[in-house]
Coordinates of C-alpha atoms in Angstrom, one line a residue:
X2 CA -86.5 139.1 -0.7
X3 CA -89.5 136.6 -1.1
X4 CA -90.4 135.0 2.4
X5 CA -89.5 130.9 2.1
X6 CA -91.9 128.3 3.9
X7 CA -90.4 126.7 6.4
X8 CA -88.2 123.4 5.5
X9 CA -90.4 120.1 5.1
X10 CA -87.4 118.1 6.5
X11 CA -87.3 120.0 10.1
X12 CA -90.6 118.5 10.7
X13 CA -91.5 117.3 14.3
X14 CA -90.5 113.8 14.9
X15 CA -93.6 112.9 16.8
X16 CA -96.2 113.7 13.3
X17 CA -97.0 110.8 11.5
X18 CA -96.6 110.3 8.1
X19 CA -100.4 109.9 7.5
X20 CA -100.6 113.5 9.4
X21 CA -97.6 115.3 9.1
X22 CA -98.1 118.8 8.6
X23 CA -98.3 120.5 4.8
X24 CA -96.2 123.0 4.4
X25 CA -97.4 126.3 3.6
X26 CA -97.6 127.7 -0.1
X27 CA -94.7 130.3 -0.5
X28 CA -96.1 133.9 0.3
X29 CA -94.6 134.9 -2.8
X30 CA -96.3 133.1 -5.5
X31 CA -100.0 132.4 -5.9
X32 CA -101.2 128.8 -5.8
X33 CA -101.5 127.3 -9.4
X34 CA -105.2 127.6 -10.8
X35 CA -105.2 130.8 -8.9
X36 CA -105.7 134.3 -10.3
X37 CA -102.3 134.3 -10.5
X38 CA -101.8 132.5 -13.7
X39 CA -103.8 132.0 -17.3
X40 CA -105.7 129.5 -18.2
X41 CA -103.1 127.9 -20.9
X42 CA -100.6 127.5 -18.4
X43 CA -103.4 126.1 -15.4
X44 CA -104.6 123.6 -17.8
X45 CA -101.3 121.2 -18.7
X46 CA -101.2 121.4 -14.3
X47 CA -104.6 120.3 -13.4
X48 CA -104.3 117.6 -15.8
X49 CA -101.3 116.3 -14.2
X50 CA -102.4 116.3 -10.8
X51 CA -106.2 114.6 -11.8
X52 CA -104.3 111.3 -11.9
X53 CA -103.2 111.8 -8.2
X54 CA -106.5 113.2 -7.0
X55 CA -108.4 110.6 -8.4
X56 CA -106.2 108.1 -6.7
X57 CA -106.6 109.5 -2.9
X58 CA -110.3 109.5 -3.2
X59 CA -110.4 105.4 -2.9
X60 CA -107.9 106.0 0.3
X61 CA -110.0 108.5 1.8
X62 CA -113.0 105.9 1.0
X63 CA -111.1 103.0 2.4
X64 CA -110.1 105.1 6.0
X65 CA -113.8 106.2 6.6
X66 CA -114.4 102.4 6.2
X67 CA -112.1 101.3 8.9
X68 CA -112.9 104.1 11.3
X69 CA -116.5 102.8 11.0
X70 CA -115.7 99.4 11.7
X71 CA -113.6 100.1 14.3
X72 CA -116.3 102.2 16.0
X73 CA -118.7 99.5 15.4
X74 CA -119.2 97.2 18.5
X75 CA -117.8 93.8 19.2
X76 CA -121.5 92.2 19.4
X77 CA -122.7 93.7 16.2
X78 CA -119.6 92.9 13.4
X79 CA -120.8 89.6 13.2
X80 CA -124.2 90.5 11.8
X81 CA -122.7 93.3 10.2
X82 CA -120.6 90.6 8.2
X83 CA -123.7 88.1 7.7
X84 CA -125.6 90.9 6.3
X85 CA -122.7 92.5 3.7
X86 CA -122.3 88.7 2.4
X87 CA -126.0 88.2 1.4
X88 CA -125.8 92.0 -0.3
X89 CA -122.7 90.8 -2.3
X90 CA -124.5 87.0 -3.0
X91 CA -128.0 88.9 -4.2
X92 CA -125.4 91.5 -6.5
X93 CA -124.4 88.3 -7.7
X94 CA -127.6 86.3 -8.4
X95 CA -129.7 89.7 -9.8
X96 CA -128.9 90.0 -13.5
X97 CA -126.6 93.1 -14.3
X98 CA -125.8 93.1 -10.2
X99 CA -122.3 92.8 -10.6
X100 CA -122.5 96.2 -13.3
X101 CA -124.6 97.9 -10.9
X102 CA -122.9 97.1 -7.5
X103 CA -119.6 98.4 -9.2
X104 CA -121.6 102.0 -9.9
X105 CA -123.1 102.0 -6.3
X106 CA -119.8 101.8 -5.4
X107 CA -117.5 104.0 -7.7
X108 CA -121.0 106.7 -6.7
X109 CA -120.0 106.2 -3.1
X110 CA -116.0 106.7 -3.5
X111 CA -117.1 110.0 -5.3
X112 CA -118.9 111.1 -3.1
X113 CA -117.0 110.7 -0.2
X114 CA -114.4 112.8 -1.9
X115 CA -116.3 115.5 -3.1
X116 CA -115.2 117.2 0.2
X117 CA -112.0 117.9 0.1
X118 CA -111.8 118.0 -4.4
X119 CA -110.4 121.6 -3.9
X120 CA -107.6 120.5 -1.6
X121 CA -106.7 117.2 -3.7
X122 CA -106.3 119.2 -6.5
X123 CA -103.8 122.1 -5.7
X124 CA -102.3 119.9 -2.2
X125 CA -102.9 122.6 0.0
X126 CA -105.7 123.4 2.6
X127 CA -109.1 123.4 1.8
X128 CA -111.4 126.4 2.0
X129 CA -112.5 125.8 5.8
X130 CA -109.2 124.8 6.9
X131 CA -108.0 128.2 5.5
X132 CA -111.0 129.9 7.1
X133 CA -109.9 128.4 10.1
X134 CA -106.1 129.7 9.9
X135 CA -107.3 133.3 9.1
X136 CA -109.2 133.2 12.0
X137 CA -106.3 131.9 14.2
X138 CA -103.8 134.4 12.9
X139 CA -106.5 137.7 13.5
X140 CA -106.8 136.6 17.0
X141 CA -103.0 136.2 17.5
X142 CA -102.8 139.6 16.2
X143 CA -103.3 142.1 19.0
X144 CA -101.4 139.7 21.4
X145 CA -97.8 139.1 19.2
X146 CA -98.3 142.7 17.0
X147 CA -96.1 146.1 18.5
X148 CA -97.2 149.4 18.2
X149 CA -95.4 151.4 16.1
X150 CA -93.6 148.5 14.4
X151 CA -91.4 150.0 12.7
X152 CA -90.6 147.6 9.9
X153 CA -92.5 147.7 6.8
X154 CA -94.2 144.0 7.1
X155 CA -94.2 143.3 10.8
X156 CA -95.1 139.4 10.9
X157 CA -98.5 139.9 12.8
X158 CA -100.9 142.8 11.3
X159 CA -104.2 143.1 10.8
X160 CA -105.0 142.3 6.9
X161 CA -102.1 140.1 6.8
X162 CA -100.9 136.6 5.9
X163 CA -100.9 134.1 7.8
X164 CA -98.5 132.0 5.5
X165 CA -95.9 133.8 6.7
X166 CA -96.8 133.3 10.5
X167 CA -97.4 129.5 10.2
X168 CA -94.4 127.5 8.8
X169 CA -96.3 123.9 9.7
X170 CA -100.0 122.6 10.3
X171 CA -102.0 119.7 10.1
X172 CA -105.4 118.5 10.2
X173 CA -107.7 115.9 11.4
X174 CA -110.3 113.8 9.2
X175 CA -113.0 115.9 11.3
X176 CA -111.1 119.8 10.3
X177 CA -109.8 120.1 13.7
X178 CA -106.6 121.2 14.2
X179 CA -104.0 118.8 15.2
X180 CA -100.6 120.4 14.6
X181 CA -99.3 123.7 14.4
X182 CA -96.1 125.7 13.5
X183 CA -95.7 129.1 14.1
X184 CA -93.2 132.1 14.4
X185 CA -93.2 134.7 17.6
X186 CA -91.7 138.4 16.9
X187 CA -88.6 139.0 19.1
X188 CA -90.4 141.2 21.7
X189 CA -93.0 138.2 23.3
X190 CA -90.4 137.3 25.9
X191 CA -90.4 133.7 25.5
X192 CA -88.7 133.4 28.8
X193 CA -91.8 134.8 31.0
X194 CA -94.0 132.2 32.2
X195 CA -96.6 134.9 32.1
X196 CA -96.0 135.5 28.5
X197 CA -95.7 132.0 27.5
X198 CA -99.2 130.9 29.9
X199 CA -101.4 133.7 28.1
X200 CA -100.3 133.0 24.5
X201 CA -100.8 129.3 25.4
X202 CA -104.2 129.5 26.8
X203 CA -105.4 131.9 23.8
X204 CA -104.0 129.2 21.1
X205 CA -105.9 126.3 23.3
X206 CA -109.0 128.2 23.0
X207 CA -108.7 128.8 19.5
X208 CA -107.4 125.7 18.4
X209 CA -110.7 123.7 19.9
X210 CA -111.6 123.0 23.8
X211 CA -112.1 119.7 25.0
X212 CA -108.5 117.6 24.3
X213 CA -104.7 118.3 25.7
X214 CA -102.1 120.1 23.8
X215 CA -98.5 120.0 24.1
X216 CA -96.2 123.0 23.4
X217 CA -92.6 122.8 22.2
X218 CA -91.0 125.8 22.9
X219 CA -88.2 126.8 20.2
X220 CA -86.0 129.7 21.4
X221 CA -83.5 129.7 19.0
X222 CA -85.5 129.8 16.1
X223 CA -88.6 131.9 17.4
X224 CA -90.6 129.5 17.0
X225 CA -93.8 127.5 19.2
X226 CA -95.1 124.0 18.1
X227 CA -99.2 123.0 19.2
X228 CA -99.6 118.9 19.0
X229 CA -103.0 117.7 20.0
X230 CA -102.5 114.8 22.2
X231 CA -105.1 111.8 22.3
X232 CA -106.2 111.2 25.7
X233 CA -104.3 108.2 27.9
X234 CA -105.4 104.8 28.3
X235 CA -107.7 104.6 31.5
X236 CA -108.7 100.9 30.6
X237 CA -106.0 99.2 31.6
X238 CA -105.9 96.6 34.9
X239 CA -103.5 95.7 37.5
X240 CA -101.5 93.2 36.3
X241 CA -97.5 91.4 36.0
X242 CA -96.0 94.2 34.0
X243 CA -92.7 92.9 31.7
X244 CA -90.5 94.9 33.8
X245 CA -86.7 93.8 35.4
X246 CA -86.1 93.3 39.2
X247 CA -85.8 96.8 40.4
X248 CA -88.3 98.4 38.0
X249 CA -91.9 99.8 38.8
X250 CA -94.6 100.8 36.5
X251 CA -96.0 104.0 37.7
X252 CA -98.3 104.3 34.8
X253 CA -98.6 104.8 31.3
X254 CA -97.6 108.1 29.3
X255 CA -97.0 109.2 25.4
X256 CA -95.4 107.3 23.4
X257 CA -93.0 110.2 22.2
X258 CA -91.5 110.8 26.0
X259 CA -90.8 106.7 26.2
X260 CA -88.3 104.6 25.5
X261 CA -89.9 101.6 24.9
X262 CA -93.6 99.3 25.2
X263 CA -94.6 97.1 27.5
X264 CA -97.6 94.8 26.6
X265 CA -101.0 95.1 28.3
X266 CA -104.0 93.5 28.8
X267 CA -107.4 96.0 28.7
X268 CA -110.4 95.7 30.4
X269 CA -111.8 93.9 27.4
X270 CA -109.6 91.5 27.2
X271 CA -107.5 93.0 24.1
X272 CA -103.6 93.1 24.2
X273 CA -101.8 96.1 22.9
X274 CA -98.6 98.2 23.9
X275 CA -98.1 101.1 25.7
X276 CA -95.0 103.6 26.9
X277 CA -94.8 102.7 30.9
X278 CA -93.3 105.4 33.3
X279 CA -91.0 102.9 35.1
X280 CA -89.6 104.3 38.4
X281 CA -86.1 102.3 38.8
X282 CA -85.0 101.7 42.2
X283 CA -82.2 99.8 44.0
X284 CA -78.5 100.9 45.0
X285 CA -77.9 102.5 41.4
X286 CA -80.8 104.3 41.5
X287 CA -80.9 107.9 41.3
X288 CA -85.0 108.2 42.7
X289 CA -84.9 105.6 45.1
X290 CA -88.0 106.9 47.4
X291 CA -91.3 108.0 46.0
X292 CA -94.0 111.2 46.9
X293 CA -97.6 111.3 45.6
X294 CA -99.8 114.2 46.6
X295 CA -103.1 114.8 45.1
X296 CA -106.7 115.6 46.1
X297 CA -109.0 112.8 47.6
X298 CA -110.4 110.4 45.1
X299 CA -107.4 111.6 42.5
X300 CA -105.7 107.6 43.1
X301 CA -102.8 108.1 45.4
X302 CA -104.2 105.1 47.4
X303 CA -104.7 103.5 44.1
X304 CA -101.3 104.3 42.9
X305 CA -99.8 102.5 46.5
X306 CA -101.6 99.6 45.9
X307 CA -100.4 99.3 42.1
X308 CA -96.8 99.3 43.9
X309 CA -97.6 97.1 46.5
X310 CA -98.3 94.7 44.0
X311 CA -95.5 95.0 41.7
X312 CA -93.3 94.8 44.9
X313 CA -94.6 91.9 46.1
X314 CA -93.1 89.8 43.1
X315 CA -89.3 90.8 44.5
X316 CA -89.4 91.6 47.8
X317 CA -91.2 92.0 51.0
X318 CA -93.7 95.4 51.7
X319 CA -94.7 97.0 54.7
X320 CA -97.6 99.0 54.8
X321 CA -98.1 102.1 57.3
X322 CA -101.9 103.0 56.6
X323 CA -102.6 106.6 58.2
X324 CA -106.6 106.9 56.8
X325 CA -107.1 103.9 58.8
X326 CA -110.5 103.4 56.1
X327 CA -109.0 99.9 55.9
X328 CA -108.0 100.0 52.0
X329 CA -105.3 97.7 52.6
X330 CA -106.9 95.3 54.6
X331 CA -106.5 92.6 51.7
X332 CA -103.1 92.8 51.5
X333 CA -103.1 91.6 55.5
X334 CA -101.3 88.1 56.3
X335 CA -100.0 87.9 52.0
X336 CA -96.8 86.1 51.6
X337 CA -94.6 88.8 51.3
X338 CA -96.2 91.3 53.0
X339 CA -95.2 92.1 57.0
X340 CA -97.4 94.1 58.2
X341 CA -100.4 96.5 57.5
X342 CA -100.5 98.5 60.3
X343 CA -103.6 101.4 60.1
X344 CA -103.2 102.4 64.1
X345 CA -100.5 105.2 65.9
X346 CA -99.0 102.3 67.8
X347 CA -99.2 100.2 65.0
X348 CA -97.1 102.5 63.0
X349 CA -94.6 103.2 65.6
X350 CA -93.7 99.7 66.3
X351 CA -93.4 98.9 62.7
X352 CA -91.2 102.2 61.6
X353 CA -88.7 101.5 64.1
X354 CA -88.5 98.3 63.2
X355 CA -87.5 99.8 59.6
X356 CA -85.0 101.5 61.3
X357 CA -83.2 98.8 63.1
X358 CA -83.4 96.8 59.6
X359 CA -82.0 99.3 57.7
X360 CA -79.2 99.9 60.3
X361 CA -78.8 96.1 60.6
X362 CA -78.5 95.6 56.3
X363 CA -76.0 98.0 56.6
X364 CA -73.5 96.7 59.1
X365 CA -73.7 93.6 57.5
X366 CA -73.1 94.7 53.9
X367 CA -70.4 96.3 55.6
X368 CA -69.2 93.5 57.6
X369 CA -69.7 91.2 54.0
X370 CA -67.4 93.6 51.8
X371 CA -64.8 94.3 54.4
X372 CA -64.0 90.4 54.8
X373 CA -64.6 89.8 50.9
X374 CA -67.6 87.8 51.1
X375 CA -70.9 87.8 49.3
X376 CA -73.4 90.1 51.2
X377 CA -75.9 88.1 52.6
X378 CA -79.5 87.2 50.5
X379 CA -81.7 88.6 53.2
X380 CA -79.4 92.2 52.8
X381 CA -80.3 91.8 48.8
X382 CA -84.0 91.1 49.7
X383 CA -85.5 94.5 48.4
X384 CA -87.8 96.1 51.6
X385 CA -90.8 98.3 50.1
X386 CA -92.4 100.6 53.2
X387 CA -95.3 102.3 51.8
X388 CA -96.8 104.8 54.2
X389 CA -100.1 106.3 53.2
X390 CA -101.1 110.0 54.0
X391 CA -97.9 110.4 57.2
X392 CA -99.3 113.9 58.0
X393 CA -102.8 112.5 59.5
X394 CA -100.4 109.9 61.7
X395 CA -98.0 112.7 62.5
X396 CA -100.9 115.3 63.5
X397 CA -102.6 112.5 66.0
X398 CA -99.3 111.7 67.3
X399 CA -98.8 115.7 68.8
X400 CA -102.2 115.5 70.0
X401 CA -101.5 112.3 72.2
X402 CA -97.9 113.6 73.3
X403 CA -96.1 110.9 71.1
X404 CA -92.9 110.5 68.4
X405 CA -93.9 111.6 64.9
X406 CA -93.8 108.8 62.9
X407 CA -91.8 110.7 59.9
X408 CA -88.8 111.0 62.7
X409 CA -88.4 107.5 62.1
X410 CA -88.5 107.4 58.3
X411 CA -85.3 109.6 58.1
X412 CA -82.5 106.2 58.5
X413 CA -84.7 104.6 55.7
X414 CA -85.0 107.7 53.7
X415 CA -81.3 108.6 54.2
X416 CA -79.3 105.2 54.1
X417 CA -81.8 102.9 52.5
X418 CA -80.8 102.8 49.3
X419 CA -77.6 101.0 49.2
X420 CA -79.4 98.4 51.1
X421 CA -82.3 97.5 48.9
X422 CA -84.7 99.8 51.5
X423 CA -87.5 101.7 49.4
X424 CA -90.0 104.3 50.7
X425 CA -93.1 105.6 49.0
X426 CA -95.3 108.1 50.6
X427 CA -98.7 109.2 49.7
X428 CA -100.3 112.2 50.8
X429 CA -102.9 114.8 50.0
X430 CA -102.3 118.6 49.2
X431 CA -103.8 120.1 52.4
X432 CA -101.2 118.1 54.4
X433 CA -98.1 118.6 52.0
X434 CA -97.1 121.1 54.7
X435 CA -97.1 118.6 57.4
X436 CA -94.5 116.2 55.7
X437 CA -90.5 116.3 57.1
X438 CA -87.9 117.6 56.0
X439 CA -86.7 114.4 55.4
X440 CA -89.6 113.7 53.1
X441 CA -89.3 116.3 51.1
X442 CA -85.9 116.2 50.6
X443 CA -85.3 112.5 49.8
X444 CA -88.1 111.9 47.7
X445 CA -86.7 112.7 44.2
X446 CA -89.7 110.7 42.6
X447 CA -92.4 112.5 41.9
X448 CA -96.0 112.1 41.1
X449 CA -99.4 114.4 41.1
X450 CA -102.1 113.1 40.7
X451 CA -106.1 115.1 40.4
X452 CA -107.1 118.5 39.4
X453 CA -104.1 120.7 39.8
X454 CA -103.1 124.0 38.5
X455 CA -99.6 124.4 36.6
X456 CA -98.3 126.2 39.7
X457 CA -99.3 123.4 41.8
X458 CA -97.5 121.2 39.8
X459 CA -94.6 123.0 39.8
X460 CA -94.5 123.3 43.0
X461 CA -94.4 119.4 43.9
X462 CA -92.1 118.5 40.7
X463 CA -89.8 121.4 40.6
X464 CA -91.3 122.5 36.6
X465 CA -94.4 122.9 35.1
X466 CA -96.1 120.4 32.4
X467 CA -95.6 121.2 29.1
X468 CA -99.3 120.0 28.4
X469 CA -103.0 121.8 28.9
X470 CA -104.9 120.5 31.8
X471 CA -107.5 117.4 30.7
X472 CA -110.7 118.6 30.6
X473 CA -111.9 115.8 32.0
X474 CA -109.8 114.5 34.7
X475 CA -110.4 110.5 35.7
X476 CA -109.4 108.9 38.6
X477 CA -105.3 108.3 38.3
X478 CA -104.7 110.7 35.8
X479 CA -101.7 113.4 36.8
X480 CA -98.3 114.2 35.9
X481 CA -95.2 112.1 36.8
X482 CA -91.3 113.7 36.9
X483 CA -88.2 111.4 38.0
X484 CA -85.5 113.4 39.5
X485 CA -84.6 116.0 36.9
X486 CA -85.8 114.3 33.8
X487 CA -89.2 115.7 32.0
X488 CA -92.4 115.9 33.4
X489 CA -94.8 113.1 31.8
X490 CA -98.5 113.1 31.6
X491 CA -99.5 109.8 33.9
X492 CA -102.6 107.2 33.9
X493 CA -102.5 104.9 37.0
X494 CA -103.1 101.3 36.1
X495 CA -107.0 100.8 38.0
X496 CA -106.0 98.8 40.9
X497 CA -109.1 98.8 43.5
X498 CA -109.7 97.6 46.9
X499 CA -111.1 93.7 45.6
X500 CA -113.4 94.2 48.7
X501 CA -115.4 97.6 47.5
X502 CA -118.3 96.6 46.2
X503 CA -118.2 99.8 43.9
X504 CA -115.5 98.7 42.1
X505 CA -116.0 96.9 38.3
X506 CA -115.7 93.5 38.6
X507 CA -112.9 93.1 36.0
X508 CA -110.5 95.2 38.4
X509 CA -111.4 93.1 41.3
X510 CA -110.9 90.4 39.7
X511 CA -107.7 90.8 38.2
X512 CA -105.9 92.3 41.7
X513 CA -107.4 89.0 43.3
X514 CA -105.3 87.7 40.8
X515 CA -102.0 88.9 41.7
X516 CA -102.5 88.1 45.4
X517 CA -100.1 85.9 47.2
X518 CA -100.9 83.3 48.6
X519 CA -101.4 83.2 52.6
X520 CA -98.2 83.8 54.6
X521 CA -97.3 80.3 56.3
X522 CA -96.8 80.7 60.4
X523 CA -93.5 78.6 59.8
X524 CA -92.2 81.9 57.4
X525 CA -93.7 84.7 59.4
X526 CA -91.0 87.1 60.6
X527 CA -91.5 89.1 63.8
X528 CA -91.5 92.8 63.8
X529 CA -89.2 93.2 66.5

């Protein structure tokens, strides 16, 4: 029985239309204009398809176009423009310009489709891209092909076809593979994270270093799908996300694991939408408290800030600084913001002071519902206690003879939920092992942030990423998981100390602009 191709309408929902994947020609027929056929019968064919060939060459033209301009600076498309109009006006002045600007340019759409002539006219891949295919299925070879196969086509063997291996692929403009489809023999043991790690990092290696991939693991059907993934935004500010009370942008992710857009603002100025990781908390809430862990200089700090801000729009925040380098420090006497407390005593004083709120929201919530009444507005009044790196607090505070400072984040951590209390901590890896119990365990919200190895991140979100590594990693970038839902890739909106000197003065600029004004004495509450 002839081997099929696999079905063009079980392709991945996440390929675009302008690159969904071809399918592969049927192993069991050679391509028309092939030596498979005679030349009465290839002729009737190519004449068929010259209509459609000619008509993608003036696409093709017309992409390479816009991908020029778009790669063309702001500062120079308006000289670019003034120089394109005097060209068409001299065409138009010069006798016979018109006749010869219209050969220029049908010489120019020719030639920009000469590549890829073989490919328009059969509609399958080009000689390189083939090339490229072979050499992908020979190196699969010794890694999916069992000795002593004892079937008379095993589906990986040297000299064989790779048509029947790859049900799906797709390429980019530059011949770089973007997408790929392909079938595993029974024996790879798709459920060993071994197995599944090495046959990953040999199809990253051969598919092109220097960009993400995501695998889609198929168990039912044998089958493993490769998606290039474009790299995340890193350009975008802090700033009033379109989010509802309750909700917190963590970051920004891919658009196929979101639900929806929110609209942003870039450093330059231009407005676009992007898929937010939004971290929903309140009594309904099923992640109410937050954990970052991450190297230094990976943005946990950064991310804390980011929340700070957003939380300062709905509630008040109370900030618990254990680096004590003073990161905060503009945050210090905001409307809305209690305390920032960067000392042992500090931090004390203020954490049991979370405690006797959170046990005095709940006795009245419970004093509200038992009589029937409305729970009072300053129970509803959402409380955000952000404690920054607890483990450097909590090591001092044995060294001194005092209470750890996580002891007291266990009524909060336990009990806060139903009354609008939320805790986010942020830590580093090396002190990871230095966080409660209590921590650990109530901190379904999870975020990594930094360099990290797949068993790191497994280790923090409960599952490892279904993406490569970046190979470059920039400052915010990590992985995200909520609960039990999927892990995400996650970019940090840049939100920067507006004091650091360092920082670009776009990010300063637009935190400055979020900033509450100063707290009035009059509305200054006691931390008592």
């Amino acid at each position: 029985m002839a081997w099929r191709p696999y079905p063009r309408t079980l392709t991945p929902l996440h390929a675009s239309p302008a690159s969904s994947p071809r399918p592969a020609p049927s192993a069991a027929a050679p391509p028309a204009g092939g030596r498979g056929g005679t030349g009465a019968g290839r002729a009737p064919d190519a004449l068929r398809r010259l209509p459609a060939a000619a008509a993608r060459v003036p696409g093709r033209a017309a992409s390479a176009v816009r991908r020029w301009w778009e790669r063309t600076p702001r500062e120079r498309r308006g000289p670019v423009l003034i120089a394109v109009a005097a060209c068409l006006l001299t065409l138009w002045l010069t006798p016979y310009g018109t006749l010869i600007g219209a050969v220029a340019l049908a010489g120019a759409v020719a030639w920009q489709g000469r590549a890829r002539s073989a490919e328009a006219a059969d509609g399958g891949p080009g000689e390189a891209e083939r090339a490229r295919l072979q050499t992908l299925y020979e190196a699969l070879v010794p890694h999916l092909s069992l000795a002593g196969d004892p079937r008379p086509r095993p589906l990986y063997a040297h000299d064989g076809d790779w048509r029947r291996a790859f049900t799906a692929f797709a390429f980019t403009e530059e011949g770089r593979l973007s997408h790929l489809r392909l079938r595993y023999p029974p024996h790879l043991g798709d459920g060993d994270p071994e197995s599944r790690a090495r046959l990953q990092r040999l199809l990253c290696d051969k598919a092109g270093q220097g960009r993400e991939y995501r695998f889609a693991w198929h168990e039912e059907t044998g089958e493993l799908s490769l998606t290039a993934l474009p790299p995340l935004p890193a350009g975008v500010c802090a700033q009033r996300f379109a989010t509802a009370p309750g909700e917190t942008v963590l970051g920004f992710t891919d658009l196929h694991t979101a639900r929806r857009t929110v609209p942003v603002t870039g450093d330059d100025g231009e407005r676009r939408d992007l898929p937010p990781v939004v971290w929903r908390t309140g009594p309904r809430s099923a992640e109410p408290h937050l954990l970052v862990l991450g190297r230094p200089g990976a943005g946990a700090t950064t991310l804390l800030r980011s929340v700070a801000l957003q939380a300062l729009g709905h509630g008040e925040v109370l900030i618990v600084d254990g680096g004590g380098a003073g990161e905060y420090a503009f945050l210090a006497g905001r409307g809305g913001v209690l305390a920032v407390e960067p000392t042992l005593a500090g931090a004390l004083s203020s954490l049991e002071w979370v405690t006797r709120e959170t046990e005095r929201r709940l006795l009245a919530a419970n004093r509200a519902r038992q009589t029937g009444r409305d729970v009072p507005e300053d129970v509803c009044r959402p409380l955000w206690v952000l404690v920054d790196r607890p483990s450097a607090l909590s090591r001092l505070a044995r060294s001194e003879g005092q209470r750890d400072p996580q002891d007291l984040l266990q009524v909060p951590l336990r009990y806060g939920r139903a009354v609008r209390v939320t805790v986010a901590v942020a830590d580093r890896f090396e002190g990871a092992a230095g966080l409660a119990a209590a921590v650990r365990s109530h901190t379904r919200a999870r975020v990594v942030l930094g360099p990290a190895t797949p068993d790191q991140v497994r280790a923090v979100l409960g599952e490892a990423p279904a993406t490569t590594p970046p190979p470059r990693v920039p400052p915010g970038r990590g992985y995200a998981r909520l609960g039990t839902g999927p892990v995400h890739r996650l970019q940090v909106p840049a939100t920067p100390d507006p004091y650091d000197e360092e920082a670009s003065e776009p990010q300063r600029r637009a935190v400055m602009e979020l900033l509450t004004g100063p707290m009035a004495s009059a509305g200054r509450r006691t931390l008592r």
